[in-house]
Amino acid sequence: MATHRLFIPAAAFLPNLGNSNVYPKPSSIDDANDRFPVEILAFKDSGTRIGASARFAIPKNYVGTPKGYVAWKTTATSGDVVWDVDQKAIADGESLDPSTDDDAQTVTTTAPGTARLRKDSTVTFSGTYAPDDIVEVSIYRDGAQAADTLAAEALLEGYFFEWADA
Amino acid sequence: MATLTAPELATIRQEFVKTLAVINITKLAINAAVQAIEDTLTDYVLVAGDAGKTLQQLVSQAVDAATQPFGVTFTAPQKKLLFAYWAQYKYLKDKA
């Protein structure tokens, strides 16, 4: 059995309409060295639940053990972020405008003690996925939760979907 | 005592942290500091032990007391900035 991951960069995510608290920004704005500028997604300290969405396809060799990893950084050196990851797997013939989720997971992660370190927040999925499913994924920062104490933007670099092939 | 709402606190926090070179203060500590400023400027009644103190001193000691449980001490410049953003939001919001 081997474990695989696919990466969806932050630039592939669309912020929820009408919410200016999630927005794309050049990484150069927050980086000090700024040697590899890319577009990242900023989740403000808004005190509300704010999100963005993307799509990916389940690979042919998918068997099970699905997990998600929210890869992010921050300029803060203390505080926690509450991330929610919602997913819906859609097969041929199923609605691409779903009304429910297959998975809704949450994880609270403490910011590293050094600014701009990569931090992966892990969720384990329990829903059913199959090869060639189109997965609609939404990532939220739930600033309405008391556990979300980060007084800075949480900067999304991207999202890993992980699976096992046996 | 006027309790600031979550959106009001979020607005002030967002402006304040932009000024910090290192953000090592949590939302809870900033919220407590802002509420202390609000309480001192709108609800404070002089007590004997505070006789002779300036308003700036009263605000400073209120912020210190409010943030002490979080293990945070705001510097004097930080207190002034936080006061400025509180005042900007309180007195300039909804103004043309």
PDB file of N, CA and C in Angstrom, chain A residues 21 44-47 75-80 116 141-146 148-153, chain B residues 6-7 9-11 13-18 20-31 72:
ATOM      1  N   ASN A  21     -13.546  39.322   3.540  1.00  0.00           N
ATOM      2  CA  ASN A  21     -12.601  38.891   4.558  1.00  0.00           C
ATOM      3  C   ASN A  21     -11.728  37.731   4.098  1.00  0.00           C
ATOM      4  N   LYS A  44      -8.839  36.742   6.858  1.00  0.00           N
ATOM      5  CA  LYS A  44      -8.682  37.761   7.888  1.00  0.00           C
ATOM      6  C   LYS A  44      -9.154  37.273   9.248  1.00  0.00           C
ATOM      7  N   ASP A  45      -8.671  37.960  10.277  1.00  0.00           N
ATOM      8  CA  ASP A  45      -9.217  37.807  11.624  1.00  0.00           C
ATOM      9  C   ASP A  45     -10.515  38.589  11.646  1.00  0.00           C
ATOM     10  N   SER A  46     -11.627  37.944  11.306  1.00  0.00           N
ATOM     11  CA  SER A  46     -12.887  38.652  11.113  1.00  0.00           C
ATOM     12  C   SER A  46     -13.897  38.395  12.222  1.00  0.00           C
ATOM     13  N   GLY A  47     -13.626  37.350  13.018  1.00  0.00           N
ATOM     14  CA  GLY A  47     -14.617  36.990  14.023  1.00  0.00           C
ATOM     15  C   GLY A  47     -15.830  36.286  13.440  1.00  0.00           C
ATOM     16  N   THR A  75       1.888  35.622   9.836  1.00  0.00           N
ATOM     17  CA  THR A  75       2.934  36.503  10.364  1.00  0.00           C
ATOM     18  C   THR A  75       2.871  36.582  11.885  1.00  0.00           C
ATOM     19  N   ALA A  76       1.837  36.007  12.478  1.00  0.00           N
ATOM     20  CA  ALA A  76       1.727  35.974  13.939  1.00  0.00           C
ATOM     21  C   ALA A  76       2.578  34.844  14.501  1.00  0.00           C
ATOM     22  N   THR A  77       2.938  34.954  15.766  1.00  0.00           N
ATOM     23  CA  THR A  77       3.734  33.915  16.412  1.00  0.00           C
ATOM     24  C   THR A  77       3.010  33.287  17.593  1.00  0.00           C
ATOM     25  N   SER A  78       1.740  33.620  17.751  1.00  0.00           N
ATOM     26  CA  SER A  78       0.935  32.982  18.788  1.00  0.00           C
ATOM     27  C   SER A  78      -0.526  33.016  18.348  1.00  0.00           C
ATOM     28  N   GLY A  79      -1.308  32.125  18.970  1.00  0.00           N
ATOM     29  CA  GLY A  79      -2.724  32.070  18.626  1.00  0.00           C
ATOM     30  C   GLY A  79      -3.079  30.814  17.852  1.00  0.00           C
ATOM     31  N   ASP A  80      -4.351  30.477  17.852  1.00  0.00           N
ATOM     32  CA  ASP A  80      -4.853  29.272  17.186  1.00  0.00           C
ATOM     33  C   ASP A  80      -5.809  29.648  16.057  1.00  0.00           C
ATOM     34  N   ARG A 116       5.762  32.882   9.466  1.00  0.00           N
ATOM     35  CA  ARG A 116       5.886  32.411   8.080  1.00  0.00           C
ATOM     36  C   ARG A 116       6.364  30.971   7.942  1.00  0.00           C
ATOM     37  N   ARG A 141     -12.124  29.407   7.544  1.00  0.00           N
ATOM     38  CA  ARG A 141     -11.560  29.795   8.833  1.00  0.00           C
ATOM     39  C   ARG A 141     -12.752  30.194   9.702  1.00  0.00           C
ATOM     40  N   ASP A 142     -12.963  29.490  10.797  1.00  0.00           N
ATOM     41  CA  ASP A 142     -14.121  29.771  11.638  1.00  0.00           C
ATOM     42  C   ASP A 142     -13.730  30.699  12.765  1.00  0.00           C
ATOM     43  N   GLY A 143     -13.672  31.984  12.459  1.00  0.00           N
ATOM     44  CA  GLY A 143     -13.325  32.987  13.453  1.00  0.00           C
ATOM     45  C   GLY A 143     -14.421  33.229  14.470  1.00  0.00           C
ATOM     46  N   ALA A 144     -15.591  32.661  14.263  1.00  0.00           N
ATOM     47  CA  ALA A 144     -16.677  32.807  15.236  1.00  0.00           C
ATOM     48  C   ALA A 144     -16.465  31.895  16.437  1.00  0.00           C
ATOM     49  N   GLN A 145     -15.630  30.884  16.272  1.00  0.00           N
ATOM     50  CA  GLN A 145     -15.335  29.977  17.380  1.00  0.00           C
ATOM     51  C   GLN A 145     -14.391  30.648  18.368  1.00  0.00           C
ATOM     52  N   ALA A 146     -14.649  30.460  19.642  1.00  0.00           N
ATOM     53  CA  ALA A 146     -13.777  31.039  20.666  1.00  0.00           C
ATOM     54  C   ALA A 146     -12.368  30.486  20.584  1.00  0.00           C
ATOM     55  N   ASP A 148     -10.638  30.098  17.974  1.00  0.00           N
ATOM     56  CA  ASP A 148      -9.873  30.825  16.963  1.00  0.00           C
ATOM     57  C   ASP A 148      -9.360  32.109  17.576  1.00  0.00           C
ATOM     58  N   THR A 149      -8.085  32.119  17.949  1.00  0.00           N
ATOM     59  CA  THR A 149      -7.525  33.249  18.686  1.00  0.00           C
ATOM     60  C   THR A 149      -6.418  33.974  17.923  1.00  0.00           C
ATOM     61  N   LEU A 150      -6.152  33.569  16.703  1.00  0.00           N
ATOM     62  CA  LEU A 150      -5.076  34.197  15.926  1.00  0.00           C
ATOM     63  C   LEU A 150      -5.477  35.616  15.550  1.00  0.00           C
ATOM     64  N   ALA A 151      -4.677  36.599  15.984  1.00  0.00           N
ATOM     65  CA  ALA A 151      -5.001  38.002  15.726  1.00  0.00           C
ATOM     66  C   ALA A 151      -4.313  38.491  14.460  1.00  0.00           C
ATOM     67  N   ALA A 152      -4.309  37.670  13.439  1.00  0.00           N
ATOM     68  CA  ALA A 152      -3.651  38.015  12.181  1.00  0.00           C
ATOM     69  C   ALA A 152      -4.311  37.221  11.077  1.00  0.00           C
ATOM     70  N   GLU A 153      -3.945  37.503   9.846  1.00  0.00           N
ATOM     71  CA  GLU A 153      -4.460  36.735   8.724  1.00  0.00           C
ATOM     72  C   GLU A 153      -3.845  35.340   8.729  1.00  0.00           C
TER      73      GLU A 153
ATOM     74  N   ALA B   6     -18.703  41.762  18.407  1.00  0.00           N
ATOM     75  CA  ALA B   6     -17.645  41.006  17.724  1.00  0.00           C
ATOM     76  C   ALA B   6     -17.193  41.701  16.439  1.00  0.00           C
ATOM     77  N   PRO B   7     -18.111  42.177  15.605  1.00  0.00           N
ATOM     78  CA  PRO B   7     -17.654  42.892  14.393  1.00  0.00           C
ATOM     79  C   PRO B   7     -16.868  44.161  14.712  1.00  0.00           C
ATOM     80  N   LEU B   9     -15.014  44.712  17.395  1.00  0.00           N
ATOM     81  CA  LEU B   9     -13.696  44.281  17.851  1.00  0.00           C
ATOM     82  C   LEU B   9     -12.843  43.800  16.685  1.00  0.00           C
ATOM     83  N   ALA B  10     -13.455  43.077  15.748  1.00  0.00           N
ATOM     84  CA  ALA B  10     -12.701  42.570  14.600  1.00  0.00           C
ATOM     85  C   ALA B  10     -12.145  43.728  13.768  1.00  0.00           C
ATOM     86  N   THR B  11     -12.942  44.750  13.571  1.00  0.00           N
ATOM     87  CA  THR B  11     -12.504  45.915  12.786  1.00  0.00           C
ATOM     88  C   THR B  11     -11.302  46.582  13.432  1.00  0.00           C
ATOM     89  N   ARG B  13      -9.236  45.269  15.666  1.00  0.00           N
ATOM     90  CA  ARG B  13      -8.099  44.345  15.668  1.00  0.00           C
ATOM     91  C   ARG B  13      -7.377  44.354  14.320  1.00  0.00           C
ATOM     92  N   GLN B  14      -8.136  44.294  13.254  1.00  0.00           N
ATOM     93  CA  GLN B  14      -7.534  44.238  11.914  1.00  0.00           C
ATOM     94  C   GLN B  14      -6.649  45.448  11.659  1.00  0.00           C
ATOM     95  N   GLU B  15      -7.089  46.617  12.084  1.00  0.00           N
ATOM     96  CA  GLU B  15      -6.287  47.822  11.876  1.00  0.00           C
ATOM     97  C   GLU B  15      -5.070  47.825  12.776  1.00  0.00           C
ATOM     98  N   PHE B  16      -5.248  47.398  14.016  1.00  0.00           N
ATOM     99  CA  PHE B  16      -4.159  47.434  14.991  1.00  0.00           C
ATOM    100  C   PHE B  16      -3.019  46.497  14.596  1.00  0.00           C
ATOM    101  N   VAL B  17      -3.326  45.281  14.204  1.00  0.00           N
ATOM    102  CA  VAL B  17      -2.257  44.309  13.932  1.00  0.00           C
ATOM    103  C   VAL B  17      -1.443  44.697  12.701  1.00  0.00           C
ATOM    104  N   LYS B  18      -2.012  45.507  11.823  1.00  0.00           N
ATOM    105  CA  LYS B  18      -1.240  45.963  10.660  1.00  0.00           C
ATOM    106  C   LYS B  18      -0.032  46.765  11.096  1.00  0.00           C
ATOM    107  N   LEU B  20       1.828  46.148  13.766  1.00  0.00           N
ATOM    108  CA  LEU B  20       2.761  45.367  14.570  1.00  0.00           C
ATOM    109  C   LEU B  20       3.818  44.712  13.689  1.00  0.00           C
ATOM    110  N   ALA B  21       5.064  44.868  14.055  1.00  0.00           N
ATOM    111  CA  ALA B  21       6.136  44.210  13.314  1.00  0.00           C
ATOM    112  C   ALA B  21       6.115  42.710  13.594  1.00  0.00           C
ATOM    113  N   VAL B  22       5.823  42.349  14.822  1.00  0.00           N
ATOM    114  CA  VAL B  22       5.685  40.947  15.214  1.00  0.00           C
ATOM    115  C   VAL B  22       4.340  40.797  15.905  1.00  0.00           C
ATOM    116  N   ILE B  23       3.514  39.896  15.416  1.00  0.00           N
ATOM    117  CA  ILE B  23       2.175  39.719  15.984  1.00  0.00           C
ATOM    118  C   ILE B  23       2.239  38.563  16.969  1.00  0.00           C
ATOM    119  N   ASN B  24       2.568  38.893  18.222  1.00  0.00           N
ATOM    120  CA  ASN B  24       2.656  37.866  19.249  1.00  0.00           C
ATOM    121  C   ASN B  24       1.590  38.052  20.317  1.00  0.00           C
ATOM    122  N   ILE B  25       0.501  38.663  19.911  1.00  0.00           N
ATOM    123  CA  ILE B  25      -0.625  38.905  20.803  1.00  0.00           C
ATOM    124  C   ILE B  25      -1.856  38.245  20.197  1.00  0.00           C
ATOM    125  N   THR B  26      -2.646  37.568  21.037  1.00  0.00           N
ATOM    126  CA  THR B  26      -3.828  36.888  20.524  1.00  0.00           C
ATOM    127  C   THR B  26      -5.038  37.821  20.474  1.00  0.00           C
ATOM    128  N   LYS B  27      -6.089  37.354  19.782  1.00  0.00           N
ATOM    129  CA  LYS B  27      -7.335  38.111  19.678  1.00  0.00           C
ATOM    130  C   LYS B  27      -7.893  38.426  21.056  1.00  0.00           C
ATOM    131  N   LEU B  28      -7.814  37.454  21.956  1.00  0.00           N
ATOM    132  CA  LEU B  28      -8.413  37.627  23.276  1.00  0.00           C
ATOM    133  C   LEU B  28      -7.771  38.788  24.026  1.00  0.00           C
ATOM    134  N   ALA B  29      -6.456  38.891  23.946  1.00  0.00           N
ATOM    135  CA  ALA B  29      -5.745  39.964  24.650  1.00  0.00           C
ATOM    136  C   ALA B  29      -6.091  41.319  24.039  1.00  0.00           C
ATOM    137  N   ILE B  30      -6.157  41.378  22.713  1.00  0.00           N
ATOM    138  CA  ILE B  30      -6.502  42.636  22.063  1.00  0.00           C
ATOM    139  C   ILE B  30      -7.939  43.034  22.400  1.00  0.00           C
ATOM    140  N   ASN B  31      -8.841  42.051  22.362  1.00  0.00           N
ATOM    141  CA  ASN B  31     -10.240  42.335  22.726  1.00  0.00           C
ATOM    142  C   ASN B  31     -10.324  42.898  24.136  1.00  0.00           C
ATOM    143  N   VAL B  72       0.164  39.078  28.653  1.00  0.00           N
ATOM    144  CA  VAL B  72       0.598  40.059  27.653  1.00  0.00           C
ATOM    145  C   VAL B  72       0.705  41.431  28.304  1.00  0.00           C
TER     146      VAL B  72
END
